[in-house]
GROMACS .gro file of C-alpha atoms in nm:
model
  220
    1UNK     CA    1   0.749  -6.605  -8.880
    2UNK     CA    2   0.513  -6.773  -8.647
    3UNK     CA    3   0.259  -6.574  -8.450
    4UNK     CA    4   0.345  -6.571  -8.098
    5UNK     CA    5   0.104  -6.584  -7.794
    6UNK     CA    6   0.082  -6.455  -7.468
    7UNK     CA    7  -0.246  -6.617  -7.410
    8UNK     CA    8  -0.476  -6.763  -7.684
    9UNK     CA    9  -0.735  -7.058  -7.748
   10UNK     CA   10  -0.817  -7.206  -8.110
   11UNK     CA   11  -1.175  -7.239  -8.124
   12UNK     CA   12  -1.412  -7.325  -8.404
   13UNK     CA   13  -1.670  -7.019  -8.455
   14UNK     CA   14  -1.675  -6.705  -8.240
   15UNK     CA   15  -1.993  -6.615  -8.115
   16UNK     CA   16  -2.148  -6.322  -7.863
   17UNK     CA   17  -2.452  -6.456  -7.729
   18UNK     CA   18  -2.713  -6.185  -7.697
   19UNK     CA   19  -3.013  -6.199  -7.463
   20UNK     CA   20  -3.372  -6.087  -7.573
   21UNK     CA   21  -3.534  -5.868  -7.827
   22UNK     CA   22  -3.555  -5.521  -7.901
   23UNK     CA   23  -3.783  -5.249  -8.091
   24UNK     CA   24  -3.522  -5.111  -8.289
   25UNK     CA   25  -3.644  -4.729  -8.311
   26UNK     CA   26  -3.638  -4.762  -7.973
   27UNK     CA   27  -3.323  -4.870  -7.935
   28UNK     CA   28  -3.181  -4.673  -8.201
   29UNK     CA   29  -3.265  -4.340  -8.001
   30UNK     CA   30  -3.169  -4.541  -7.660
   31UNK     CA   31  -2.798  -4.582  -7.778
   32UNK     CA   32  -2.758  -4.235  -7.902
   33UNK     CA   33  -2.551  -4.197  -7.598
   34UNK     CA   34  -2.358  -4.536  -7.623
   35UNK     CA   35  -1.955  -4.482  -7.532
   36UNK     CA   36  -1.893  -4.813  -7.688
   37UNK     CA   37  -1.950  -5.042  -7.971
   38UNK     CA   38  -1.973  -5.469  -7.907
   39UNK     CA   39  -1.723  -5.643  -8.139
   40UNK     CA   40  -1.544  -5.326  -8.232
   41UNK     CA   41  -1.204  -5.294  -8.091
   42UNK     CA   42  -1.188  -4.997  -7.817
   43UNK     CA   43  -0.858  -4.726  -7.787
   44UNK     CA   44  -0.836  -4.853  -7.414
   45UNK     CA   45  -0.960  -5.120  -7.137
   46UNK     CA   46  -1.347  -5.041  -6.994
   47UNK     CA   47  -1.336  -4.813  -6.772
   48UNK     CA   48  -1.280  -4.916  -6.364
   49UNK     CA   49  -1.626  -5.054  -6.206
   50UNK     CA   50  -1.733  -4.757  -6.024
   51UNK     CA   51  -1.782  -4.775  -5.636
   52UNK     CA   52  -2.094  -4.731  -5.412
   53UNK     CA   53  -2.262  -4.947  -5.603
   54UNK     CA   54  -2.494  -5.210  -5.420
   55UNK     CA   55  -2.688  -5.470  -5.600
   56UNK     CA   56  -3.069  -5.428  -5.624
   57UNK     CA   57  -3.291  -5.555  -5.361
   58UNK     CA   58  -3.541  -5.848  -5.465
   59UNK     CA   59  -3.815  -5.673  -5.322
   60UNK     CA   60  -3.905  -5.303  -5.201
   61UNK     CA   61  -3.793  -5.243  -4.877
   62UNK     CA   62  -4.078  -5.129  -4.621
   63UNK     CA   63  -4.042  -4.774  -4.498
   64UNK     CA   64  -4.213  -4.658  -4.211
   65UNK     CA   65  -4.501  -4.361  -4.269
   66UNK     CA   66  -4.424  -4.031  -4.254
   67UNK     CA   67  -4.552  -3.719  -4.017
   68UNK     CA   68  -4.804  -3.492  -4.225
   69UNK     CA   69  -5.098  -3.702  -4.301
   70UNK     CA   70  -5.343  -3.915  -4.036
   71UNK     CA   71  -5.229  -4.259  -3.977
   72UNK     CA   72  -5.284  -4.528  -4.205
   73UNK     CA   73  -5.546  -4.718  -3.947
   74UNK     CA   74  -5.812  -4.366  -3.873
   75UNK     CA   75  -6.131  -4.339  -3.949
   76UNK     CA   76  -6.020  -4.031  -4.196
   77UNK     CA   77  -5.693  -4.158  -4.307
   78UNK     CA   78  -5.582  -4.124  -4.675
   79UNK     CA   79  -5.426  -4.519  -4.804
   80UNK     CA   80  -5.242  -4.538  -5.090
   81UNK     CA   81  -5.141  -4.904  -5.085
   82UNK     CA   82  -4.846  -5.079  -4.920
   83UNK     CA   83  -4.516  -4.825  -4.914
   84UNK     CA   84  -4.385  -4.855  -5.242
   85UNK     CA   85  -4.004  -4.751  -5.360
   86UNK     CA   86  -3.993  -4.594  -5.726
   87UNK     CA   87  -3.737  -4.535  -5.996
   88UNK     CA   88  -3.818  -4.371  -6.290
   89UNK     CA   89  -3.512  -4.342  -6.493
   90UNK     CA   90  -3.460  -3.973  -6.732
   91UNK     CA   91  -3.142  -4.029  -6.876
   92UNK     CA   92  -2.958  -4.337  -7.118
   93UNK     CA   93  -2.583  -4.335  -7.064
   94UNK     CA   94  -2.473  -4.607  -7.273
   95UNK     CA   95  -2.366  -4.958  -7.255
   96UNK     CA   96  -2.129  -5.042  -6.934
   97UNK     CA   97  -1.919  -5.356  -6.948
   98UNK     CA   98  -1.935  -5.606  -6.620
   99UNK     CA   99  -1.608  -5.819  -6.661
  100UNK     CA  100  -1.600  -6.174  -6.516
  101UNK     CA  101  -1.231  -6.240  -6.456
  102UNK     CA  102  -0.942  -6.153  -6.606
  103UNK     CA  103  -0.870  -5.941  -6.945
  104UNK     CA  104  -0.693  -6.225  -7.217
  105UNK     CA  105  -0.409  -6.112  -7.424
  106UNK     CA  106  -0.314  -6.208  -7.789
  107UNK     CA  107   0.022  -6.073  -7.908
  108UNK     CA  108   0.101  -6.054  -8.287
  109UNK     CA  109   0.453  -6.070  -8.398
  110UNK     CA  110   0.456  -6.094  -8.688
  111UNK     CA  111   0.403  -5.837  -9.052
  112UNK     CA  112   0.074  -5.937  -9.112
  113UNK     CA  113  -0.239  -5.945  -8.930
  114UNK     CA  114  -0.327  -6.233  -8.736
  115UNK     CA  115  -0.669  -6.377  -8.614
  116UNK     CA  116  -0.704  -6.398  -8.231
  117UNK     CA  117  -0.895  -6.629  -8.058
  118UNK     CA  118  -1.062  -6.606  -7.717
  119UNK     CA  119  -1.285  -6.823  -7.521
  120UNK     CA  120  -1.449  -6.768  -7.176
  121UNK     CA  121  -1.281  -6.934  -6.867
  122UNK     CA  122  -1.462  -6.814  -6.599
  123UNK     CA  123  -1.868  -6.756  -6.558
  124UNK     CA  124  -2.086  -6.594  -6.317
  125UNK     CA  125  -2.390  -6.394  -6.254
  126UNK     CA  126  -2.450  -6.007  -6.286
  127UNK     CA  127  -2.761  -5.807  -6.177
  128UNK     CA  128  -2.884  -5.508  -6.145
  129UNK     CA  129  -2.702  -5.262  -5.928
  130UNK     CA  130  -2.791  -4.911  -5.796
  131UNK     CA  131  -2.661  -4.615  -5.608
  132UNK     CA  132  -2.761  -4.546  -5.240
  133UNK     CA  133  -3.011  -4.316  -5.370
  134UNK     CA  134  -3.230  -4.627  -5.577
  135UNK     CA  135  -3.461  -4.808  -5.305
  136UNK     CA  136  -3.664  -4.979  -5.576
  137UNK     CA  137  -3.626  -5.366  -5.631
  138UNK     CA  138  -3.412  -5.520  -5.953
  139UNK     CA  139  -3.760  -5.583  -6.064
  140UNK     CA  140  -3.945  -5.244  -6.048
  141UNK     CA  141  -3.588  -5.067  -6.197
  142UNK     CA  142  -3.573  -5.380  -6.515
  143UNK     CA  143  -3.952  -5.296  -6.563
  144UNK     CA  144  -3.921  -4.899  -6.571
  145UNK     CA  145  -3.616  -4.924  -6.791
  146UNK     CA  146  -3.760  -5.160  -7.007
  147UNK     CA  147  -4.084  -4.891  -7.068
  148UNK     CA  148  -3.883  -4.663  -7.059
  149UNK     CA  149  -3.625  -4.690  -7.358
  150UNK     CA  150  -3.846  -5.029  -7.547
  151UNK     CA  151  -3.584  -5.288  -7.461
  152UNK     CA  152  -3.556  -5.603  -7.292
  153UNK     CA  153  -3.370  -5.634  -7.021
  154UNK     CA  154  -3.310  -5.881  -6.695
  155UNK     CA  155  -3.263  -5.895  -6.333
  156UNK     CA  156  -3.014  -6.118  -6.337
  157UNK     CA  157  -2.807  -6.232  -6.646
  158UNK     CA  158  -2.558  -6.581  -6.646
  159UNK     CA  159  -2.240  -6.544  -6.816
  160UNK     CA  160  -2.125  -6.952  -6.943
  161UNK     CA  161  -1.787  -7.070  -6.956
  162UNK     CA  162  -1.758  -7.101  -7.297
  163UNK     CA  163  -1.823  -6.791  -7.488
  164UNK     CA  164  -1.624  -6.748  -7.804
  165UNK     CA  165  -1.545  -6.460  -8.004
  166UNK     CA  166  -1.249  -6.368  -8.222
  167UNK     CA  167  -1.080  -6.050  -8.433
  168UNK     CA  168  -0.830  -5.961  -8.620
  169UNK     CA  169  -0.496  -5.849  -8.459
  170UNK     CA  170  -0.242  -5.584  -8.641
  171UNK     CA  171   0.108  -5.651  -8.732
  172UNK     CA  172   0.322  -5.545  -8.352
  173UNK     CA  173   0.010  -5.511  -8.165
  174UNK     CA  174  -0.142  -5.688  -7.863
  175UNK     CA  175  -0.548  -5.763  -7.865
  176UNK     CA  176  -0.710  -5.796  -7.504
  177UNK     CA  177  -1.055  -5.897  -7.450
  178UNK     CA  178  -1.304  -5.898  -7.160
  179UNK     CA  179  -1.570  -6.140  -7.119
  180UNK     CA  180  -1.859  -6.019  -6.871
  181UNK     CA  181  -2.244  -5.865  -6.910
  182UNK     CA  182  -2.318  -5.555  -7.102
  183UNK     CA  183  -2.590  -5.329  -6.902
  184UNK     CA  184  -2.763  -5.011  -6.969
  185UNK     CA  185  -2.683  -4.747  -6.767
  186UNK     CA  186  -2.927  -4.488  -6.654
  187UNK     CA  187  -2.990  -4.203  -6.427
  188UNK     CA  188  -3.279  -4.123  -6.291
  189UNK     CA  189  -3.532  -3.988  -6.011
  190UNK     CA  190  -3.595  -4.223  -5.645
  191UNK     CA  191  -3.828  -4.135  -5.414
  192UNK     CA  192  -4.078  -4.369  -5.184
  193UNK     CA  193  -4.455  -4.341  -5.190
  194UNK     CA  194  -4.622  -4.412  -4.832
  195UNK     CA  195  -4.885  -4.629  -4.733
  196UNK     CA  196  -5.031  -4.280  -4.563
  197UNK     CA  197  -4.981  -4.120  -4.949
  198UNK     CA  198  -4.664  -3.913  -4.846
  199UNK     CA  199  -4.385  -3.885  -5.045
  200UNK     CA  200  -4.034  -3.901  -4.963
  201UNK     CA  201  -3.831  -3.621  -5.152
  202UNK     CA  202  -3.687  -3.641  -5.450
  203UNK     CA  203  -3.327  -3.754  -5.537
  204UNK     CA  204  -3.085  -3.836  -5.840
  205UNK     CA  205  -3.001  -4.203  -5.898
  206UNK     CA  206  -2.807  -4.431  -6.092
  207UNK     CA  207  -2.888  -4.771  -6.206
  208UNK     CA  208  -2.697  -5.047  -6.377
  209UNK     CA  209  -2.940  -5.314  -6.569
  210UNK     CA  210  -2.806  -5.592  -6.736
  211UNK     CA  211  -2.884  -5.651  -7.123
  212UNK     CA  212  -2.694  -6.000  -7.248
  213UNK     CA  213  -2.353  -6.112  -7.237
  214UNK     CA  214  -2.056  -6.007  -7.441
  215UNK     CA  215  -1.702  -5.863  -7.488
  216UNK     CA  216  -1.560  -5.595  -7.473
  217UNK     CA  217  -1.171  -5.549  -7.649
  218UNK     CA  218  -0.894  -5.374  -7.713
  219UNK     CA  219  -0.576  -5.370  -7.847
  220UNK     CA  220  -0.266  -5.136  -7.799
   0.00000   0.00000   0.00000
């Protein structure tokens, strides 16, 4: 019996392309909390992007002083610098996948297991996004991540057409694979610092940081 296809492309080598270094006892005790494995096939498709989620802005946004201290420009004024947003992030939730088009299919039909082949059709760029909460630029949140948990990360990640990877597909079963940008999830604390040296209080925010490209599959 010949293997039928819903969607497939024969490629030479598969390959997931990762981006940048990392201090492996870091990121050993970084991915404790990981939902997900790259290259290991998942019980279900990644879960649904999750909404009010803005991308990062390239630089801090300028808040006006705050009531409580003397102005910035008196004789006795405190200064603390320019107003400055900050992130620090508390809490690793794992790797989240950012898909780039649509999920490809491979279905086996026949008694034996079958290699599947997929290949990237459509590219794009991901970067860092945050909740309402997160004021801080894609900068300042890669940089406080990146201390934070010993990994390298990136504003912005490309994801090529092109990208190959393949697996192994059971007797009866269909294989479907994602092609997008893996990031590290985090929660964490925002708050702004004031030129005047007030501080804006306190609130719980999430950030998504981009790590390197990948896949993410499953089969059912």
């Amino acid at each position: 019996m010949r293997t039928m296809i819903r969607r497939s492309l024969v490629v030479p080598v598969a390959a997931v392309v990762i981006f940048g270094a990392t201090n492996s006892a870091a990121l050993a005790e970084a991915m404790e909390t990981t939902p997900v494995e790259e290259g290991v096939l998942q019980p279900g498709p990644p879960p649904e992007e999750e909404a009010g989620f803005e991308p990062a802005p390239s630089e801090d946004e300028e808040l006006p002083p705050t009531s409580g201290k003397p102005p910035v420009d008196g004789t006795n004024a405190e200064y603390c610098g320019p107003t400055k947003n900050i992130y620090k992030p508390n809490t690793n939730l794992g790797r989240q996948h950012a898909a780039l088009g649509v999920a490809q299919a491979n279905y086996n039909a026949t008694s034996r297991t079958a290699r599947s082949w997929f290949k990237s059709e459509v590219g794009g760029e991901v970067g860092v996004s945050v909740s309402s909460e997160v004021k801080a630029s894609a900068n300042v949140v890669v940089a406080e991540v990146e201390a934070k948990y010993g990994v390298d990360l990136s504003a912005k990640i490309t994801a090529k057409v092109g990208n190959e990877i393949q697996v192994d597909t059971p007797p009866r079963k269909t294989t479907y694979a994602k092609f997008g940008v893996w990031r590290m999830k985090n929660t964490g604390t925002a708050y702004t610092i004031y030129s005047n040296c007030t501080t804006s209080p306190k609130r719980a925010g999430t950030t998504f940081t981009p790590w390197h490209v990948g896949w993410y599959l499953w089969e059912s």
